[in-house]
Amino acid sequence: MSDLNSKEPNKLSDAELQDFVASTDSGARDPEGIQRVLLLGTALCWSLFQLWIASPLPFYDWPLIGSFGVFNDTESRSIHLAFAVFLSFMAYPALSGSPRKRVPLADMVMAILGAFCAGYLFLFYVQISDRPGLPTTLDLAVAVAGGILLLEATRRTLGPPLVIVASVFLLYTFAGPYMPEIIAHKGATLKEVVNHQWITTEGVFGIALGVSTSFVFLFVLFGALLDKAGAGNYFIKVAFSLLGHLRGGPAKAAVVASGMTGLISGSSIANVVTTGTFTIPMMRRVGFSAEKAGAVEVASSVNGQIMPPVMGAAAFLMVEYVGISYLEVIKHAFLPALISYIALVYIVHLEALKQNMYGLPRRSVAKPWMARLTGVLIGFFATAAISMVVYYGIGWIKPLFGQYASLVIGVVLLAVYVLLVRFSSHYPDLELDDPNSDVVELPEVGPTVKSGLHFILPVVVLVWCLMVERLSPGLSAFWASMLMIFILLTQKPLFAFFRNKGGLGRQFRWGFNQLIDGLIVGARNMIGIGIATATAGVIVGVVSQTGVGSVLADLVEVLSMGSLLLMLVLTALLSLILGMGLPTTANYIVVSSLLAPVIVTLGQESGLIVPLIAVHLFVFYFGIMADVTPPVGLASFAAAAVSGGDPIRTGFVAFFYSLRTAILPFLFIFNTDLLLIDVTWWQGVIVFLISTAAILLFTAATQGYFLVRNRFYETALLILIAFSLFRPGYWMDMIVSPYQTVAASELTGSNLDIPARTELRLHLVGEDAVGNPRNFVALFELGEGRGTQERLVNAGLELIELDGKVVVDMVGFDSQAQRAGLTFDQQIAQVEVPQDQPPKELMFIPALLLLTPIVLLQRRRRQVNGKAPTLAKT
């Protein structure tokens, strides 16, 4: 890092910032001549290939040739990795001192050889299929060379940590018999490892790489195209126009702008630099220190990865690992992400209160609050009305036009786009202000919002395809990307036409060049993700081949001493430690494949049924925290490079700001209402309101400031109140137990009459998959019938009493009993039957009553010590 400013020795120039982002996201090498053409041309071909396999075009019956370019999953994964490996050697230098303006011959050779090894499954797919499990000498040579080159590509793109982790796992595969007894296994030969890791789809070419091929690439490409069209600039300006006048307004705008930029950027580092070059100087202008300004940007940019509908690559992996639709992932992830962002805005507000800050001046006179509220309500009802018209209008078009409905909808979409562009053309194009200028004024809200309404259209199409049409994530991103391609090609000519400026051909060429740039940038941004998912596949392959998962489960259970909470703390620490060197996606794959099943199992043994999606989101959240955590949090280094602050201090402040993100995973493990699991719409609204209040109180406690600075006992009480609002059931269960314990023998008698559809908690004694004794709890729902016995049988469960023990005698196929995890010969130790319990929401009353004296005390201190805010320096 060069010394560009004596007052801010860490601050980098714009060119150096772009090089910093490129070195981590797309590769720092920028060769010249034919090598440049080869690098950029390969990236362009990768994007075109991904668009082709995502489209319905390969399946059309073309004249003369029929269907063309149809690839199965294995072939497409192989080609995908071949592109990624080739580009990694072309775009990423081997060492810090390696040339940047040319690709050395050794790198060219490794790029070609690596691409061949990765594409081997595609090139020889038929021959490999004819001899399953019987690798040849050529297979062995290609797999060994491919594995070594993949690890080198990983080192270049992601650094040494993931290489070290993958190498340790591979070594464990071979050295199993020589390991300590607790983690020993029979080991594997080279032929077995090669076949498992490279020739089949259990290792490198497994689920993780498949998700990268099918889903992630298209979302990254969609974001790159949206950014090239100018949407990133538009989102930033809109956020500043709406929020910049508030206390600490630039920081609040940075949070919202980073959240919106998170829709189009899968990289927290790129998000920091994209929005931070504008927002961080503005935050410093109104009084934030360099470290705090950088920390706000880091916390908001990293949170962009958890905000639906476009989440990080790990979210798409959940679809495969958990076995639910992407729509379900969005539903479960939405509320925690939303309240986390609300809390971050509140953190900024508290910082502004502490330092008596004002926002930036408006260009126009502010309207009275009543007029603003009326405008918001009108906008809300107008949006709701338009949404209803679109929803029911499309529902009417489909049956009316039949097979031509898609064409009609396309024409309507085109007409809406043209009308939006015509409307926006009456307002000037947005340009980023110079953040280093002496006087800064906020853009006007109306003209700013109206100048880019057409950018919202592709996001609407993406959300519509995902949530209404229920298309796959890949196909949804494909149609959104196709609309973005059309917008890139036509927006400038249309603006020129409606403004009577002429030069339509020149404007079309500009759009075409931006399209090519977007396709190239999208592919280059995918290099690291493609390599990471492939290398993480090695670890997943080792887990499946050696059975280390069950061994690790025993080890972790010993370390956690049977405590689920301690188990969660260990998992969080492991995620943070691994995340110091691994990207979020690789971190998620490793930790979830190792520990997610263990947490679910341990929860069952502790009597807590933890949904699998809750565990995966838990791991996902702490994987994201790795970009913040010192001493390796790259997002913090990027923010410090912009602000000129100390990167380690920036990282610690950002981590402190992110405590509300770190506490949420622990809460939704024990209170799945936060994930909107089994709640109605009305209950969901209540959960949102209460959880928002709870996260704000927790934030006030951790920041040491509510209405005024907290006293130590006020901080403790605020944390207690926040916990009570988040988990009211904890206190209610202590007052009135939700279950009545019944002896298992009563299930086989005639005295117990449990209503139909009652969900019982069965305490079972049985064996795990390898024959070890295991005690756990299962939820079992009774069927219909006249008595308890008949209801048990109708739910697929038959019991028998032997030597005073109640044992499972028969489990019906695909019955409630089988789905609950019941199997033959398990012993039922005891039964818990639900009993009437007062609503847990009643615990909100004492919690809020406890809040009242804190509010009164702090209001009194504020009135005594209150000072008028001071104007920020300009």
Coordinates of N, CA and C in Angstrom, one line a residue, residues 291 294-296 298-299 625 628 636 649-660:
E291 N -12.3 4.9 11.3 CA -12.6 3.5 11.7 C -14.1 3.3 11.7
G294 N -15.6 3.3 8.2 CA -15.3 2.1 7.5 C -16.1 0.9 8.1
A295 N -16.2 0.9 9.4 CA -16.9 -0.2 10.0 C -18.4 -0.3 9.7
V296 N -19.0 0.9 9.6 CA -20.4 0.9 9.1 C -20.6 0.4 7.7
V298 N -18.5 -1.7 6.2 CA -18.3 -3.2 6.3 C -19.5 -4.0 6.8
A299 N -20.0 -3.5 7.9 CA -21.2 -4.2 8.5 C -22.4 -4.3 7.5
M625 N -19.7 -13.7 8.8 CA -18.9 -12.9 9.7 C -17.4 -12.9 9.5
V628 N -15.6 -9.9 8.3 CA -15.5 -8.8 9.2 C -14.4 -9.1 10.2
S636 N -12.9 -5.5 5.9 CA -12.4 -4.5 6.8 C -11.1 -3.8 6.2
R649 N -8.4 -2.0 13.7 CA -9.4 -1.3 14.5 C -10.7 -1.2 13.8
T650 N -10.7 -1.0 12.5 CA -11.9 -1.0 11.7 C -12.6 -2.4 11.8
G651 N -11.8 -3.5 11.7 CA -12.4 -4.8 11.9 C -13.0 -5.0 13.2
F652 N -12.4 -4.6 14.3 CA -13.0 -4.8 15.6 C -14.3 -3.9 15.8
V653 N -14.3 -2.7 15.3 CA -15.5 -1.9 15.4 C -16.6 -2.5 14.6
A654 N -16.2 -3.0 13.4 CA -17.3 -3.7 12.5 C -17.8 -4.9 13.2
F655 N -16.9 -5.7 13.8 CA -17.4 -6.9 14.5 C -18.3 -6.5 15.7
F656 N -18.0 -5.4 16.4 CA -18.9 -4.9 17.5 C -20.2 -4.5 16.9
Y657 N -20.2 -3.8 15.8 CA -21.5 -3.4 15.1 C -22.2 -4.7 14.7
S658 N -21.6 -5.8 14.4 CA -22.2 -7.0 13.8 C -22.6 -7.9 14.9
L659 N -22.6 -7.5 16.2 CA -23.0 -8.4 17.3 C -24.5 -8.8 17.1
R660 N -25.3 -7.9 16.6 CA -26.7 -8.2 16.4 C -26.9 -9.3 15.4

